[in-house]
Coordinates of C-alpha atoms in Angstrom, one line a residue:
M5 CA 31.3 6.3 -5.2
T6 CA 33.5 6.5 -8.3
E7 CA 32.5 5.2 -11.5
M8 CA 35.0 2.2 -11.5
H9 CA 34.2 1.5 -7.8
F10 CA 30.5 1.1 -8.8
Y11 CA 31.6 -1.1 -11.7
K12 CA 33.4 -3.5 -9.5
I13 CA 30.8 -3.8 -6.7
Y14 CA 27.7 -3.9 -8.8
I15 CA 28.3 -4.7 -12.5
L16 CA 31.0 -7.4 -12.3
P17 CA 29.1 -9.6 -10.1
V18 CA 26.1 -9.4 -12.2
L19 CA 28.1 -10.1 -15.4
L20 CA 29.6 -13.1 -13.7
I21 CA 26.2 -14.6 -12.9
C22 CA 25.0 -14.1 -16.4
L23 CA 28.2 -15.7 -17.9
L24 CA 28.1 -18.7 -15.6
T25 CA 24.3 -19.4 -15.9
S26 CA 23.6 -18.4 -19.5
C27 CA 23.2 -20.9 -22.1
K28 CA 21.5 -21.3 -25.5
K29 CA 18.2 -22.9 -25.2
E30 CA 16.0 -24.4 -27.9
F31 CA 12.2 -23.8 -27.3
S32 CA 9.1 -25.1 -29.0
G33 CA 6.1 -23.1 -29.9
D34 CA 4.1 -24.5 -27.0
N35 CA 7.1 -24.6 -24.6
Y36 CA 6.7 -21.8 -21.7
V37 CA 9.7 -22.8 -19.7
A38 CA 11.3 -19.7 -18.2
Y39 CA 14.1 -19.2 -15.6
F40 CA 14.4 -16.7 -12.9
G41 CA 17.4 -16.3 -10.6
G42 CA 20.2 -14.0 -9.2
E43 CA 21.9 -12.8 -6.2
V44 CA 20.9 -10.9 -3.1
A45 CA 23.6 -8.9 -1.2
N46 CA 22.7 -8.3 2.5
P47 CA 19.5 -10.3 2.3
T48 CA 16.8 -9.4 5.0
K49 CA 15.1 -12.8 4.4
P50 CA 16.5 -16.2 3.5
Y51 CA 14.4 -16.4 0.4
V52 CA 13.0 -14.6 -2.5
L53 CA 9.1 -14.5 -3.0
F54 CA 8.0 -14.6 -6.6
C55 CA 4.4 -13.2 -6.8
K56 CA 1.6 -12.4 -9.2
N57 CA -1.2 -10.0 -8.3
N58 CA -0.3 -10.2 -4.5
V59 CA -0.4 -14.0 -4.6
V60 CA 3.0 -15.8 -3.7
L61 CA 3.7 -18.2 -6.5
D62 CA 6.9 -19.5 -5.3
T63 CA 9.3 -19.1 -2.2
I64 CA 12.7 -19.5 -3.6
P65 CA 15.3 -20.1 -1.0
L66 CA 18.7 -18.4 -1.1
K67 CA 21.8 -20.6 -1.2
K68 CA 24.8 -20.1 1.2
D69 CA 26.3 -17.6 -1.3
N70 CA 22.9 -15.7 -1.3
T71 CA 22.2 -16.8 -5.0
F72 CA 18.9 -18.2 -6.1
F73 CA 17.6 -19.9 -9.1
K74 CA 14.2 -21.2 -10.2
K75 CA 13.1 -23.1 -13.6
F76 CA 9.4 -22.7 -14.3
D77 CA 8.1 -25.5 -16.3
S78 CA 5.3 -23.1 -17.6
L79 CA 5.3 -19.4 -16.9
T80 CA 2.5 -17.3 -18.5
P81 CA 4.0 -14.0 -20.0
G82 CA 3.1 -11.0 -18.0
L83 CA 4.2 -8.8 -15.1
Y84 CA 5.4 -10.3 -11.7
T85 CA 7.0 -9.0 -8.6
F86 CA 9.9 -10.6 -6.6
K87 CA 10.4 -9.7 -3.0
N88 CA 13.0 -9.8 -0.2
E89 CA 10.6 -8.4 2.3
P90 CA 9.9 -5.8 3.0
E91 CA 11.0 -4.5 -0.4
Y92 CA 9.6 -5.5 -3.9
Q93 CA 10.1 -4.6 -7.5
Y94 CA 8.7 -5.8 -10.8
V95 CA 10.0 -8.1 -13.3
Y96 CA 8.3 -8.9 -16.8
F97 CA 8.5 -12.3 -18.5
D98 CA 7.9 -12.9 -22.2
K99 CA 7.7 -16.3 -23.3
N100 CA 10.8 -18.3 -22.5
D101 CA 12.7 -15.5 -20.8
S102 CA 15.7 -16.4 -18.7
I103 CA 16.2 -13.4 -16.3
K104 CA 18.8 -12.9 -13.7
V105 CA 18.9 -10.0 -11.1
H106 CA 21.4 -8.4 -8.8
I107 CA 19.9 -7.0 -5.5
D108 CA 21.4 -5.4 -2.5
S109 CA 18.8 -5.0 0.2
K110 CA 20.7 -2.0 1.6
D111 CA 19.7 0.1 -1.4
F112 CA 17.2 -2.1 -3.0
D113 CA 15.9 -0.2 -5.9
E114 CA 19.2 1.5 -6.8
S115 CA 21.1 -1.7 -6.9
I116 CA 18.9 -3.7 -9.2
I117 CA 20.4 -4.8 -12.5
F118 CA 18.9 -7.3 -14.8
C119 CA 20.7 -9.6 -17.3
G120 CA 19.8 -12.6 -19.5
R121 CA 17.3 -13.2 -22.0
G122 CA 14.6 -10.5 -21.3
D123 CA 16.8 -8.1 -19.5
Q124 CA 16.7 -5.0 -21.6
K125 CA 13.0 -4.3 -21.2
N126 CA 13.3 -4.8 -17.5
N127 CA 16.2 -2.6 -17.3
F128 CA 14.0 0.1 -19.0
L129 CA 11.2 -0.3 -16.4
M130 CA 13.8 0.0 -13.7
D131 CA 15.5 3.1 -15.2
M132 CA 12.2 4.8 -15.6
Y133 CA 11.0 3.9 -12.1
L134 CA 14.1 5.4 -10.7
K135 CA 13.9 8.5 -13.0
N136 CA 10.2 9.0 -11.8
E137 CA 11.5 8.8 -8.1
R138 CA 14.0 11.4 -8.6
D139 CA 11.4 13.7 -10.5
K140 CA 8.9 13.1 -7.5
N141 CA 11.5 14.2 -5.0
N142 CA 12.1 17.4 -7.1
M143 CA 8.4 18.3 -7.3
F144 CA 7.9 19.8 -3.7
E145 CA 8.4 23.5 -4.9
V146 CA 7.0 22.9 -8.3
F147 CA 3.4 22.7 -7.2
D148 CA 3.7 26.2 -5.9
Y149 CA 4.5 27.4 -9.4
S150 CA 1.8 29.4 -11.5
F151 CA -0.1 27.2 -14.0
D152 CA 2.0 28.2 -17.0
K153 CA 5.2 27.7 -15.3
F154 CA 4.1 24.3 -13.7
N155 CA 2.7 23.0 -17.1
N156 CA 6.1 24.0 -18.9
Y157 CA 8.1 22.2 -16.3
I158 CA 6.1 19.0 -16.4
N159 CA 5.7 18.8 -20.1
K160 CA 9.6 19.2 -20.6
I161 CA 10.1 16.2 -18.3
N162 CA 7.4 14.2 -20.3
K163 CA 8.9 15.0 -23.5
E164 CA 12.3 13.7 -22.4
N165 CA 10.8 10.5 -21.0
K166 CA 8.7 9.9 -24.3
K167 CA 11.9 10.3 -26.3
L168 CA 13.6 7.6 -24.3
Y169 CA 10.6 5.5 -24.5
T170 CA 10.3 5.6 -28.3
S171 CA 14.0 5.1 -28.6
K172 CA 14.0 1.9 -26.5
K173 CA 10.8 0.7 -28.1
E174 CA 12.5 0.7 -31.5
E175 CA 15.7 -0.8 -30.2
I176 CA 14.3 -3.5 -28.1
K177 CA 11.2 -4.3 -30.2
W178 CA 9.1 -5.3 -27.3
S179 CA 5.8 -7.0 -27.3
D180 CA 2.5 -5.2 -27.3
N181 CA 1.6 -6.7 -23.9
F182 CA 4.8 -5.3 -22.4
D183 CA 4.2 -1.9 -23.9
V184 CA 1.2 -1.6 -21.6
Y185 CA 3.6 -1.0 -18.8
A186 CA 6.3 0.4 -20.8
N187 CA 3.7 3.3 -21.8
G188 CA 2.3 3.2 -18.4
I189 CA 5.5 4.0 -16.5
V190 CA 5.9 7.0 -18.7
N191 CA 2.5 8.3 -18.9
F192 CA 0.9 7.7 -15.5
P193 CA 3.3 9.7 -13.3
H194 CA 2.8 12.6 -15.8
Y195 CA -1.0 12.2 -15.4
T196 CA -0.6 12.1 -11.5
K197 CA 1.4 15.4 -11.5
K198 CA -1.7 17.0 -13.5
E199 CA -4.2 15.5 -11.2
I200 CA -2.8 16.7 -7.9
Y201 CA -1.4 20.1 -9.0
P202 CA -4.7 22.2 -8.5
I203 CA -5.2 20.3 -5.0
I204 CA -1.7 20.9 -3.8
H205 CA -1.4 24.3 -5.2
K206 CA -4.5 25.5 -3.3
M207 CA -3.3 23.7 -0.1
R208 CA 0.1 25.4 -0.3
T209 CA -0.5 28.9 -1.7
G210 CA -4.2 29.5 -1.1
E211 CA -5.0 30.1 -4.7
D212 CA -7.6 28.1 -6.4
V213 CA -6.4 27.7 -10.0
T214 CA -9.3 25.3 -11.0
N215 CA -11.1 27.9 -13.3
K216 CA -7.8 28.9 -14.6
L217 CA -7.0 25.5 -16.1
P218 CA -7.5 25.0 -19.9
K219 CA -10.7 23.3 -21.1
D220 CA -8.7 20.4 -22.4
Y221 CA -6.5 20.0 -19.1
Y222 CA -8.0 16.6 -18.3
S223 CA -8.6 15.4 -21.9
F224 CA -5.9 12.8 -21.3
R225 CA -8.4 10.9 -19.2
K226 CA -10.3 9.9 -22.4
N227 CA -7.2 7.9 -23.4
I228 CA -6.9 5.7 -20.4
D229 CA -8.5 2.1 -20.3
F230 CA -9.7 2.1 -16.8
S231 CA -10.9 -1.4 -17.3
N232 CA -7.6 -2.9 -18.2
Q233 CA -7.2 -5.7 -15.9
E234 CA -3.3 -5.9 -16.4
L235 CA -3.0 -2.7 -14.7
T236 CA -4.7 -3.3 -11.4
E237 CA -1.6 -4.1 -9.5
F238 CA 0.8 -1.8 -11.5
S239 CA 1.6 1.0 -8.9
P240 CA 1.9 3.9 -11.5
F241 CA -1.6 3.3 -12.5
V242 CA -3.0 2.5 -9.1
M243 CA -1.3 5.6 -7.7
Y244 CA -2.9 7.8 -10.7
L245 CA -6.1 6.2 -10.1
D246 CA -6.1 7.1 -6.5
H247 CA -5.2 10.7 -7.0
M248 CA -7.8 11.0 -9.9
L249 CA -10.6 9.7 -7.7
N250 CA -9.7 12.0 -5.0
N251 CA -9.7 15.0 -7.3
V252 CA -12.9 14.0 -9.1
G253 CA -14.6 13.0 -5.9
A254 CA -13.6 16.0 -3.8
I255 CA -16.5 18.2 -2.6
N256 CA -16.5 21.9 -2.2
Y257 CA -19.0 22.9 0.4
H258 CA -16.8 22.2 3.4
N259 CA -18.3 24.5 5.9
H260 CA -21.5 22.5 6.0
F261 CA -20.0 19.4 7.3
S262 CA -17.6 17.8 9.9
D263 CA -14.3 16.5 8.8
C264 CA -15.9 12.9 9.4
D265 CA -18.7 13.7 7.2
I266 CA -16.7 15.2 4.4
A267 CA -14.7 12.0 4.2
L268 CA -17.9 10.0 4.0
K269 CA -19.4 12.0 1.3
M270 CA -16.0 12.2 -0.7
N271 CA -15.5 8.3 -0.6
I272 CA -19.1 7.5 -1.6
N273 CA -18.4 9.9 -4.6
K274 CA -15.5 7.9 -5.3
L275 CA -17.5 4.6 -5.4
N276 CA -20.0 6.3 -7.7
I277 CA -17.3 7.4 -10.1
A278 CA -15.6 3.9 -10.1
D279 CA -18.9 2.4 -10.9
T280 CA -19.5 4.7 -13.7
L281 CA -16.0 4.6 -15.1
I282 CA -15.0 1.1 -15.0
K283 CA -16.8 -1.6 -17.2
N284 CA -14.9 -4.7 -16.3
Q285 CA -16.5 -6.0 -13.2
K286 CA -13.3 -7.8 -11.9
V287 CA -11.3 -4.7 -12.3
K288 CA -14.0 -2.7 -10.7
N289 CA -14.3 -4.9 -7.7
I290 CA -10.5 -4.4 -7.2
V291 CA -10.8 -0.6 -7.3
L292 CA -13.8 -0.6 -5.0
N293 CA -12.0 -2.7 -2.5
N294 CA -9.0 -0.4 -2.6
I295 CA -11.4 2.6 -1.9
A296 CA -13.3 0.9 0.8
F297 CA -10.2 -0.5 2.7
K298 CA -8.5 3.1 2.7
Y299 CA -11.5 4.6 3.9
L300 CA -12.1 2.0 6.6
M301 CA -8.6 2.2 7.8
E302 CA -9.4 5.9 8.5
D303 CA -12.8 6.6 9.5
Q304 CA -13.9 5.0 12.9
N305 CA -17.5 6.2 12.9
V306 CA -19.8 3.3 13.0
V307 CA -22.8 5.2 11.6
N308 CA -20.7 6.5 8.6
N309 CA -19.2 3.0 8.1
K310 CA -22.6 1.5 7.7
E311 CA -23.7 4.2 5.1
F312 CA -20.6 3.7 3.2
L313 CA -20.8 -0.1 3.1
K314 CA -24.4 0.1 1.8
V315 CA -23.0 2.0 -1.3
Y316 CA -20.1 -0.4 -1.6
H317 CA -22.2 -3.4 -1.5
K318 CA -24.6 -1.8 -4.0
Y319 CA -21.7 -1.8 -6.7
S320 CA -19.4 -4.8 -5.6
T321 CA -20.0 -8.3 -6.7
D322 CA -16.9 -9.6 -4.7
N323 CA -18.4 -12.1 -2.3
S324 CA -15.3 -14.2 -1.8
K325 CA -14.2 -15.4 1.6
K326 CA -10.9 -13.4 1.1
N327 CA -12.8 -10.3 0.8
E328 CA -11.4 -8.0 3.7
I329 CA -14.3 -5.5 3.2
L330 CA -17.0 -8.2 3.9
K331 CA -15.1 -9.2 7.1
I332 CA -14.7 -5.6 8.2
G333 CA -18.4 -5.0 7.4
N334 CA -19.5 -8.1 9.4
A335 CA -17.4 -7.0 12.3
I336 CA -18.9 -3.5 12.4
Q337 CA -22.3 -4.9 12.5
L338 CA -21.1 -6.8 15.7
L339 CA -19.7 -3.8 17.4
T340 CA -22.8 -1.8 17.5
E341 CA -23.3 0.2 20.8
G342 CA -25.2 -2.2 23.4
K343 CA -24.2 -5.4 22.0
M344 CA -21.9 -7.9 23.7
L345 CA -18.2 -7.5 22.8
P346 CA -17.3 -10.7 20.6
K347 CA -15.0 -13.1 22.3
V348 CA -11.4 -13.4 21.3
Q349 CA -8.4 -15.1 22.7
L350 CA -5.6 -13.2 24.4
I351 CA -2.4 -14.3 25.9
D352 CA -0.9 -12.9 29.2
I353 CA 2.7 -12.1 30.1
N354 CA 3.2 -15.6 31.3
G355 CA 2.0 -17.2 27.9
K356 CA -1.3 -18.3 29.5
T357 CA -4.3 -18.1 26.9
I358 CA -7.4 -16.2 28.4
S359 CA -10.7 -15.2 27.1
S360 CA -11.5 -11.5 26.5
T361 CA -14.8 -12.1 28.5
D362 CA -12.8 -12.9 31.6
I363 CA -10.8 -9.5 31.5
I364 CA -14.0 -7.3 31.8
K365 CA -14.4 -6.9 35.4
K366 CA -15.5 -3.2 35.4
K367 CA -15.7 -0.3 32.9
T368 CA -13.0 -0.9 30.5
V369 CA -10.8 0.7 27.9
L370 CA -9.1 -1.6 25.4
F371 CA -6.4 0.1 23.3
F372 CA -3.8 -1.4 20.9
W373 CA -0.2 -1.1 20.0
S374 CA 2.7 -2.6 17.9
E375 CA 6.4 -2.4 18.1
K376 CA 6.5 -1.4 14.5
L377 CA 5.1 1.9 15.6
N378 CA 7.2 3.0 18.4
S379 CA 6.2 6.6 18.7
H380 CA 2.5 5.5 19.1
L381 CA 3.4 2.9 21.5
I382 CA 5.0 5.4 23.9
A383 CA 2.3 8.1 23.4
V384 CA -0.5 5.9 23.8
H385 CA 0.7 4.5 27.2
K386 CA 1.7 7.9 28.6
K387 CA -1.8 9.1 27.8
V388 CA -3.3 5.9 29.6
L389 CA -1.3 6.6 32.7
I390 CA -2.8 10.2 33.0
F391 CA -6.5 8.7 32.3
K392 CA -5.9 6.0 34.9
T393 CA -5.2 8.5 37.5
K394 CA -8.2 10.8 36.5
H395 CA -10.7 7.9 35.9
P396 CA -9.9 5.0 38.6
N397 CA -13.4 3.5 37.8
Y398 CA -11.9 2.3 34.6
N399 CA -9.5 -0.6 33.8
F400 CA -7.2 0.2 30.8
I401 CA -5.9 -2.8 28.9
A402 CA -3.3 -2.7 26.4
I403 CA -3.2 -5.2 23.5
N404 CA -0.3 -5.9 21.5
L405 CA -1.0 -6.9 17.8
D406 CA 2.4 -8.5 17.0
D407 CA 3.1 -12.2 16.5
N408 CA 6.2 -13.0 18.6
Q409 CA 5.7 -13.6 22.4
E410 CA 9.3 -13.0 23.4
E411 CA 9.8 -9.9 21.4
W412 CA 6.5 -8.6 23.1
K413 CA 8.0 -9.2 26.5
L414 CA 11.3 -7.8 25.5
D415 CA 9.5 -4.6 24.2
L416 CA 7.7 -4.3 27.6
S417 CA 10.8 -4.9 29.6
K418 CA 12.3 -1.6 28.0
Y419 CA 9.6 0.6 29.5
N420 CA 7.9 1.2 32.9
F421 CA 4.3 1.5 32.1
G422 CA 3.2 1.0 35.7
A423 CA -0.1 -0.9 36.6
I424 CA -1.4 -1.0 33.0
T425 CA -2.6 -4.4 32.1
E426 CA -0.7 -5.9 29.3
L427 CA -2.0 -8.6 26.9
K428 CA -1.2 -9.9 23.5
C429 CA -3.7 -11.1 20.7
A430 CA -3.5 -14.8 20.2
N431 CA -4.5 -14.7 16.6
F432 CA -4.4 -11.3 14.7
E433 CA -6.8 -12.6 12.0
D434 CA -9.5 -13.5 14.7
I435 CA -9.3 -10.0 16.4
R436 CA -9.2 -8.2 13.1
A437 CA -12.3 -10.2 12.0
K438 CA -14.3 -9.8 15.2
W439 CA -13.3 -6.4 16.4
A440 CA -12.6 -4.8 13.0
I441 CA -9.1 -3.8 13.8
T442 CA -7.8 -2.1 10.6
R443 CA -5.3 0.2 12.4
V444 CA -3.3 0.4 15.7
H445 CA -5.1 3.8 16.8
R446 CA -8.5 2.0 17.4
T447 CA -9.9 2.1 21.0
L448 CA -12.9 0.3 22.5
I449 CA -14.9 1.4 25.5
I450 CA -16.6 -1.5 27.1
N451 CA -19.3 -1.3 29.9
A452 CA -18.9 -3.4 33.2
D453 CA -21.5 -5.9 31.9
G454 CA -19.3 -6.7 28.6
T455 CA -21.5 -4.6 26.5
I456 CA -20.0 -2.1 23.9
K457 CA -20.3 1.7 24.8
N458 CA -18.2 2.8 21.9
G459 CA -16.4 0.2 19.6
F460 CA -15.0 3.0 17.2
T461 CA -13.1 5.6 19.0
N462 CA -9.6 6.9 19.4
M463 CA -7.9 8.0 22.5
F464 CA -6.2 11.0 20.7
E465 CA -9.4 12.5 19.8
L466 CA -10.2 15.8 21.5
N467 CA -13.6 14.7 23.1
F468 CA -12.3 11.2 24.0
E469 CA -12.4 11.9 27.8
D470 CA -16.0 13.0 27.6
E471 CA -16.8 9.3 26.7
L472 CA -15.4 8.1 30.1
K473 CA -17.8 10.2 32.2

């Protein structure tokens, strides 16, 4: 795209929006009125979601010309997100800001341009985000470098970023509250590279450089406020914290344990470190929940899950009804071997609602799929067709986890999966709460009397077929 073509397509519409909607406003000292609007080219949804800490504050409808506008009678200064699902990006509001944004969903991040009162600081965040993404894409071979070469490379990039940060800070004169994010979007990607270098370098080259690192290599950790509540939803910090915990929580005596046990010990280490490191209990709960959810998404060993959750409950004080970890933990207790499978409602191909207790006529394997994971959809059904032939004493039942009944039927019509029983969950939240469904790869093996033989297995595990004997 030529420079002039880019100007015509992206810049001129944004300038026009700004000119048409901007006006001088007088604000009193206790007035927190703010404005947010703009245009979404090629929208994926007929609305823009305005969010704070993963909570939707407002659903702003798009007009016929794909523009949107919202006046907030009182908007607390801080970092927010706006979404035209599935994409999202940050926007920071100071007191009385009036911000317009241009978005093209076909190239979401690259297309974003802010204008209006408060635009400069947001354009800096956006520019730094895009620069960090480009740097990330160029890092693939850099982790193979020797330490000195790697260190020189990332320090050069960091020096350039800090120079830009200092220049913009002096020019824009942004607030101290905004500086938390401006400073963070410069520093945390740099810190992340340092955390993952020894891990990826060893993985890629076989060389362990841990003992070759300078004594002050991780000294930057002392300058990070891990208890800063403002950072808990800021992705550069969240990503850094995840890599740091993986680094510090890693165990080095791998030969003594199975992969499953290594994952358990590593994630318990991460819980212990988070408890020591983070003093603010609200922030600690958020971090503990993130660690727990990621672990429970991967590990499907009921014994290990119970051991992990014991440590989690030792440190977490989040007893809210919204706490997903509590729901998963309760479901795990219900799925112990020998217990009756909890009842959920399912829907057959004709739209009739049936109880899960009515479908268990003999030994049964329950497996799950979603049209969002097409490769898994095909692979799991192919595997079941083989198992059905080899194990005719079992009934294999596929359960779709998507919402739309008609799309489910349309998906099935594209394939010929033979005599596999196909059902759909009537309420995903119910099945997730009762059967601890955190990922589509879960498989449940049920005895003929409706009791659980194995509630946490995976059809793609090497020893899965042994469990059908």
